[in-house]
């Protein structure tokens, strides 16, 4: 560990002021930052004033109904956020080491259709590490929430986190054999429009039919229910209630045993994928490293 000069600490501004600055810079709002920190807006403004006096320059520009970071504020904000992330990572590593509880935030369909089917091998390899899975569509805030790792779907460009692509979030129509047989088989993409479409307003349908060269404007006027997760839509499709548009990698078993069929090889890809993500500052925490190495090896074997 490098030796630190005590004078360096005496030059630091009060930690409370730095904490308020980090929250205001993240929210770009004194009101939201104050609410998060459990203080009044006036108290938050006072801490920023103290910090600006120590820095010798304004950190925010106050404009009607909004604030923005000044050049000095823009220089400080990333370093301050990283410092708090490092502190959080060091505390967590000291508290739990390679044991304890690993908290994983993930999408419902990934949890039910992939993680639940593979997690047993991780538990066998790491019996002293319990895993708690939280299913949600929201993007977890590692700095504010007690989560170690997340599985996200998107483009992979999230600040402050390490990302590892697991597989592409491609999409293609699937349905039950019984529903396909009800119209004498699905022989061309346009045949799908003869059947009930699950979640017809899903943008994937528009993109897939465009790839297939089939006009599908009438989908927008169809009544439909958005179920909020591919797992639910797959269950509805298996029951014969309609055609679903799904990511194949999450439904290998259903396709393999014939509960669902993929009538066409045509697959859409909007550039999104499923990613393993965790805070950059915590990349060497033993439990995070263990889960990362396991899931990447497990994906590679498929």
Short mmCIF file of C-alpha atoms in Angstrom, two decimals:
data_model
loop_
_atom_site.label_atom_id
_atom_site.label_comp_id
_atom_site.label_asym_id
_atom_site.label_seq_id
_atom_site.Cartn_x
_atom_site.Cartn_y
_atom_site.Cartn_z
CA UNK A 1 0.00 0.00 0.00
CA UNK A 2 1.46 3.42 -0.89
CA UNK A 3 2.37 5.63 2.04
CA UNK A 4 0.10 8.65 2.36
CA UNK A 5 1.13 12.06 3.60
CA UNK A 6 -1.14 13.17 6.49
CA UNK A 7 -1.19 16.65 4.97
CA UNK A 8 -3.13 15.19 2.01
CA UNK A 9 -6.03 14.44 4.35
CA UNK A 10 -6.02 17.90 5.86
CA UNK A 11 -6.54 19.34 2.39
CA UNK A 12 -9.70 17.33 1.77
CA UNK A 13 -13.07 19.07 2.09
CA UNK A 14 -15.59 17.70 4.63
CA UNK A 15 -16.84 14.24 3.69
CA UNK A 16 -20.45 15.35 4.19
CA UNK A 17 -20.03 18.02 1.52
CA UNK A 18 -18.46 15.55 -0.91
CA UNK A 19 -21.31 13.11 -0.27
CA UNK A 20 -23.89 15.78 -1.08
CA UNK A 21 -21.97 16.80 -4.20
CA UNK A 22 -21.98 13.21 -5.49
CA UNK A 23 -25.74 12.91 -5.02
CA UNK A 24 -26.55 16.32 -6.57
CA UNK A 25 -24.23 15.65 -9.53
CA UNK A 26 -25.89 12.27 -10.12
CA UNK A 27 -29.45 13.56 -9.91
CA UNK A 28 -28.79 17.09 -11.16
CA UNK A 29 -31.32 18.08 -8.55
CA UNK A 30 -30.93 19.47 -5.04
CA UNK A 31 -34.41 18.26 -4.15
CA UNK A 32 -33.82 14.62 -5.19
CA UNK A 33 -30.36 14.55 -3.60
CA UNK A 34 -31.67 15.94 -0.33
CA UNK A 35 -34.49 13.39 -0.26
CA UNK A 36 -32.05 10.54 -0.90
CA UNK A 37 -29.73 11.71 1.88
CA UNK A 38 -32.51 12.43 4.37
CA UNK A 39 -31.83 16.15 4.71
CA UNK A 40 -33.52 19.39 3.74
CA UNK A 41 -32.85 21.08 0.42
CA UNK A 42 -31.44 24.04 2.30
CA UNK A 43 -28.96 21.80 4.11
CA UNK A 44 -27.86 20.24 0.81
CA UNK A 45 -27.40 23.69 -0.74
CA UNK A 46 -25.33 24.77 2.27
CA UNK A 47 -22.98 21.78 1.91
CA UNK A 48 -22.47 22.58 -1.77
CA UNK A 49 -21.74 26.21 -0.87
CA UNK A 50 -19.08 25.06 1.61
CA UNK A 51 -17.54 22.80 -1.03
CA UNK A 52 -17.51 25.54 -3.67
CA UNK A 53 -15.73 27.83 -1.22
CA UNK A 54 -13.06 25.18 -0.62
CA UNK A 55 -12.66 24.52 -4.35
CA UNK A 56 -12.64 28.21 -5.17
CA UNK A 57 -15.01 27.84 -8.09
CA UNK A 58 -18.73 27.17 -8.66
CA UNK A 59 -19.57 23.50 -9.23
CA UNK A 60 -23.11 23.99 -10.51
CA UNK A 61 -24.87 26.54 -12.68
CA UNK A 62 -28.30 27.35 -11.26
CA UNK A 63 -30.83 27.87 -14.04
CA UNK A 64 -34.61 28.17 -13.93
CA UNK A 65 -35.98 24.70 -13.06
CA UNK A 66 -32.63 22.97 -13.64
CA UNK A 67 -28.99 22.85 -12.64
CA UNK A 68 -25.95 21.78 -14.66
CA UNK A 69 -22.39 20.97 -13.73
CA UNK A 70 -19.77 23.60 -14.43
CA UNK A 71 -16.45 22.63 -15.99
CA UNK A 72 -14.97 22.23 -12.49
CA UNK A 73 -17.95 20.12 -11.44
CA UNK A 74 -17.59 17.92 -14.50
CA UNK A 75 -13.96 17.28 -13.62
CA UNK A 76 -14.80 16.35 -10.04
CA UNK A 77 -17.93 14.24 -10.47
CA UNK A 78 -16.45 11.07 -12.06
CA UNK A 79 -13.59 10.89 -9.55
CA UNK A 80 -15.91 11.42 -6.59
CA UNK A 81 -18.31 8.71 -7.82
CA UNK A 82 -15.43 6.30 -8.33
CA UNK A 83 -14.07 7.05 -4.85
CA UNK A 84 -17.41 6.19 -3.24
CA UNK A 85 -17.62 3.01 -5.33
CA UNK A 86 -14.13 2.01 -4.18
CA UNK A 87 -15.08 2.60 -0.54
CA UNK A 88 -18.24 0.54 -0.99
CA UNK A 89 -16.31 -2.28 -2.65
CA UNK A 90 -13.62 -2.30 0.03
CA UNK A 91 -16.22 -2.42 2.78
CA UNK A 92 -18.16 -5.23 1.11
CA UNK A 93 -15.01 -7.27 0.47
CA UNK A 94 -13.89 -6.85 4.07
CA UNK A 95 -17.31 -7.78 5.37
CA UNK A 96 -18.01 -10.90 3.32
CA UNK A 97 -14.82 -12.12 1.65
CA UNK A 98 -15.46 -15.18 -0.53
CA UNK A 99 -18.34 -16.32 1.68
CA UNK A 100 -21.61 -14.73 2.71
CA UNK A 101 -24.39 -13.80 0.30
CA UNK A 102 -24.13 -12.97 -3.41
CA UNK A 103 -27.00 -10.70 -4.48
CA UNK A 104 -27.92 -10.97 -8.17
CA UNK A 105 -30.38 -8.66 -9.93
CA UNK A 106 -31.74 -10.16 -13.13
CA UNK A 107 -34.63 -10.16 -15.54
CA UNK A 108 -37.46 -12.56 -14.73
CA UNK A 109 -37.13 -14.62 -17.92
CA UNK A 110 -33.37 -15.02 -17.55
CA UNK A 111 -33.87 -16.09 -13.94
CA UNK A 112 -36.56 -18.66 -14.71
CA UNK A 113 -35.34 -20.00 -18.05
CA UNK A 114 -31.57 -19.94 -17.65
CA UNK A 115 -30.28 -19.15 -14.18
CA UNK A 116 -32.61 -21.49 -12.28
CA UNK A 117 -31.61 -24.35 -14.56
CA UNK A 118 -27.85 -23.85 -14.13
CA UNK A 119 -27.35 -22.32 -10.69
CA UNK A 120 -27.03 -25.70 -8.97
CA UNK A 121 -23.53 -26.23 -10.34
CA UNK A 122 -22.41 -22.87 -8.93
CA UNK A 123 -23.78 -23.76 -5.50
CA UNK A 124 -21.97 -27.11 -5.58
CA UNK A 125 -18.69 -25.37 -6.42
CA UNK A 126 -19.24 -22.66 -3.77
CA UNK A 127 -21.24 -24.22 -0.92
CA UNK A 128 -20.39 -21.44 1.56
CA UNK A 129 -21.76 -18.72 -0.73
CA UNK A 130 -25.52 -18.23 -0.69
CA UNK A 131 -27.16 -16.67 -3.73
CA UNK A 132 -30.10 -14.27 -3.50
CA UNK A 133 -31.82 -13.54 -6.81
CA UNK A 134 -33.92 -10.39 -7.28
CA UNK A 135 -36.01 -10.29 -10.47
CA UNK A 136 -36.81 -6.90 -11.92
CA UNK A 137 -36.82 -5.03 -15.24
CA UNK A 138 -35.28 -1.92 -13.74
CA UNK A 139 -31.59 -1.06 -13.94
CA UNK A 140 -30.14 -1.55 -10.47
CA UNK A 141 -28.09 1.29 -8.96
CA UNK A 142 -25.04 -0.46 -7.50
CA UNK A 143 -24.02 2.64 -5.56
CA UNK A 144 -27.33 2.81 -3.69
CA UNK A 145 -28.57 -0.79 -3.54
CA UNK A 146 -27.25 -3.95 -1.93
CA UNK A 147 -26.61 -5.80 -5.19
CA UNK A 148 -23.35 -7.41 -6.28
CA UNK A 149 -24.06 -8.44 -9.87
CA UNK A 150 -26.78 -7.86 -12.47
CA UNK A 151 -27.89 -9.48 -15.69
CA UNK A 152 -29.08 -6.75 -18.04
CA UNK A 153 -30.47 -6.64 -21.54
CA UNK A 154 -29.37 -3.78 -23.77
CA UNK A 155 -26.50 -2.32 -25.71
CA UNK A 156 -23.88 -2.85 -23.01
CA UNK A 157 -22.91 0.81 -22.65
CA UNK A 158 -23.39 1.54 -18.96
CA UNK A 159 -20.97 3.82 -17.11
CA UNK A 160 -19.05 2.62 -14.08
CA UNK A 161 -19.55 -1.10 -14.65
CA UNK A 162 -17.67 -4.02 -16.19
CA UNK A 163 -19.68 -5.81 -18.88
CA UNK A 164 -19.45 -9.34 -20.31
CA UNK A 165 -21.78 -10.37 -23.12
CA UNK A 166 -23.57 -13.65 -22.45
CA UNK A 167 -25.58 -14.05 -25.67
CA UNK A 168 -27.42 -11.99 -28.26
CA UNK A 169 -31.00 -10.95 -27.53
CA UNK A 170 -32.20 -11.99 -30.98
CA UNK A 171 -35.87 -12.65 -31.65
CA UNK A 172 -38.07 -14.81 -33.84
CA UNK A 173 -41.72 -16.01 -33.82
CA UNK A 174 -42.58 -19.26 -32.04
CA UNK A 175 -45.86 -21.05 -31.47
CA UNK A 176 -47.34 -24.36 -30.42
CA UNK A 177 -47.60 -27.15 -33.03
CA UNK A 178 -51.33 -27.34 -32.31
CA UNK A 179 -51.88 -23.66 -33.13
CA UNK A 180 -49.87 -24.00 -36.35
CA UNK A 181 -51.93 -27.02 -37.36
CA UNK A 182 -55.17 -25.08 -36.79
CA UNK A 183 -54.60 -23.21 -40.07
CA UNK A 184 -53.08 -26.12 -41.95
CA UNK A 185 -49.51 -25.18 -41.04
CA UNK A 186 -47.44 -22.00 -41.13
CA UNK A 187 -45.74 -22.06 -44.51
CA UNK A 188 -44.83 -18.41 -45.05
CA UNK A 189 -44.39 -15.41 -42.75
CA UNK A 190 -47.73 -13.88 -43.78
CA UNK A 191 -49.51 -16.96 -42.37
CA UNK A 192 -48.66 -15.74 -38.88
CA UNK A 193 -51.06 -12.83 -39.36
CA UNK A 194 -53.92 -15.33 -39.58
CA UNK A 195 -53.28 -16.23 -35.95
CA UNK A 196 -53.55 -14.40 -32.62
CA UNK A 197 -50.36 -12.44 -31.96
CA UNK A 198 -49.19 -12.10 -28.37
CA UNK A 199 -48.25 -8.51 -27.51
CA UNK A 200 -48.78 -7.22 -31.09
CA UNK A 201 -47.43 -3.77 -30.17
CA UNK A 202 -43.99 -5.19 -29.32
CA UNK A 203 -41.46 -3.42 -31.57
CA UNK A 204 -39.87 -6.80 -32.33
CA UNK A 205 -42.92 -7.78 -34.39
CA UNK A 206 -42.63 -4.70 -36.58
CA UNK A 207 -38.90 -5.31 -37.10
CA UNK A 208 -39.28 -9.03 -37.82
CA UNK A 209 -42.08 -8.62 -40.35
CA UNK A 210 -40.06 -5.85 -42.04
CA UNK A 211 -37.14 -8.30 -42.38
CA UNK A 212 -39.56 -10.85 -43.82
CA UNK A 213 -40.90 -8.31 -46.31
CA UNK A 214 -44.45 -8.64 -45.02
CA UNK A 215 -46.62 -5.53 -44.46
CA UNK A 216 -47.92 -5.72 -40.91
CA UNK A 217 -49.38 -2.29 -40.20
CA UNK A 218 -52.61 -3.87 -38.97
CA UNK A 219 -50.82 -5.25 -35.91
CA UNK A 220 -50.93 -1.81 -34.29
CA UNK A 221 -54.72 -1.89 -34.25
CA UNK A 222 -55.01 -5.39 -32.84
CA UNK A 223 -56.09 -5.76 -29.22
CA UNK A 224 -53.43 -7.42 -27.16
CA UNK A 225 -52.03 -7.82 -23.69
CA UNK A 226 -48.46 -6.96 -22.79
CA UNK A 227 -47.36 -9.57 -20.26
CA UNK A 228 -44.13 -7.86 -19.33
CA UNK A 229 -41.83 -10.87 -19.64
CA UNK A 230 -40.91 -13.39 -22.33
CA UNK A 231 -41.44 -16.26 -19.86
CA UNK A 232 -45.15 -15.39 -19.56
CA UNK A 233 -45.58 -15.03 -23.31
CA UNK A 234 -43.87 -18.39 -23.87
CA UNK A 235 -46.31 -20.06 -21.47
CA UNK A 236 -49.23 -18.50 -23.34
CA UNK A 237 -47.79 -19.68 -26.65
CA UNK A 238 -47.29 -23.24 -25.33
CA UNK A 239 -50.94 -23.21 -24.25
CA UNK A 240 -51.90 -22.35 -27.84
CA UNK A 241 -53.17 -18.85 -27.13
CA UNK A 242 -51.09 -17.12 -29.79
CA UNK A 243 -47.74 -16.58 -31.49
CA UNK A 244 -44.96 -15.16 -29.34
CA UNK A 245 -41.75 -13.47 -30.43
CA UNK A 246 -38.91 -14.64 -28.21
CA UNK A 247 -35.15 -14.92 -27.74
CA UNK A 248 -34.22 -18.48 -28.74
CA UNK A 249 -31.36 -18.87 -26.26
CA UNK A 250 -33.84 -18.64 -23.38
CA UNK A 251 -36.17 -21.33 -24.71
CA UNK A 252 -33.89 -24.11 -25.91
CA UNK A 253 -35.69 -26.79 -23.90
CA UNK A 254 -39.14 -25.79 -25.15
CA UNK A 255 -37.94 -25.80 -28.75
CA UNK A 256 -36.02 -29.05 -28.33
CA UNK A 257 -38.94 -31.03 -26.89
CA UNK A 258 -41.48 -29.64 -29.36
CA UNK A 259 -43.64 -27.62 -26.98
CA UNK A 260 -42.76 -24.67 -29.20
CA UNK A 261 -41.76 -24.59 -32.86
CA UNK A 262 -39.80 -21.97 -34.76
CA UNK A 263 -41.43 -21.95 -38.20
CA UNK A 264 -38.79 -19.80 -39.93
CA UNK A 265 -35.01 -19.48 -39.78
CA UNK A 266 -35.30 -15.70 -40.07
CA UNK A 267 -34.08 -14.07 -36.84
CA UNK A 268 -34.14 -10.40 -35.90
CA UNK A 269 -31.31 -8.66 -34.07
CA UNK A 270 -31.56 -5.07 -32.86
CA UNK A 271 -28.02 -5.01 -31.46
CA UNK A 272 -29.06 -5.83 -27.91
CA UNK A 273 -27.69 -8.68 -25.85
CA UNK A 274 -27.77 -10.15 -22.35
CA UNK A 275 -24.86 -8.92 -20.24
CA UNK A 276 -23.26 -9.75 -16.94
CA UNK A 277 -22.46 -6.45 -15.21
CA UNK A 278 -20.90 -5.42 -11.91
CA UNK A 279 -19.19 -2.29 -10.57
CA UNK A 280 -15.72 -1.76 -11.97
CA UNK A 281 -14.44 -0.88 -8.51
CA UNK A 282 -15.56 -4.31 -7.20
CA UNK A 283 -14.25 -6.50 -10.02
CA UNK A 284 -11.79 -8.31 -7.73
CA UNK A 285 -14.21 -9.06 -4.89
CA UNK A 286 -13.90 -12.87 -4.48
CA UNK A 287 -17.60 -13.71 -4.69
CA UNK A 288 -18.08 -11.54 -7.79
CA UNK A 289 -15.03 -13.06 -9.46
CA UNK A 290 -16.30 -16.56 -8.65
CA UNK A 291 -19.72 -15.94 -10.19
CA UNK A 292 -18.22 -14.21 -13.24
CA UNK A 293 -15.85 -17.08 -13.97
CA UNK A 294 -18.61 -19.65 -13.49
CA UNK A 295 -21.27 -18.04 -15.68
CA UNK A 296 -18.89 -17.24 -18.52
CA UNK A 297 -17.66 -20.86 -18.54
CA UNK A 298 -21.24 -22.15 -18.37
CA UNK A 299 -22.30 -20.00 -21.33
CA UNK A 300 -19.24 -21.06 -23.33
CA UNK A 301 -20.21 -24.73 -22.93
CA UNK A 302 -23.63 -24.26 -24.52
#
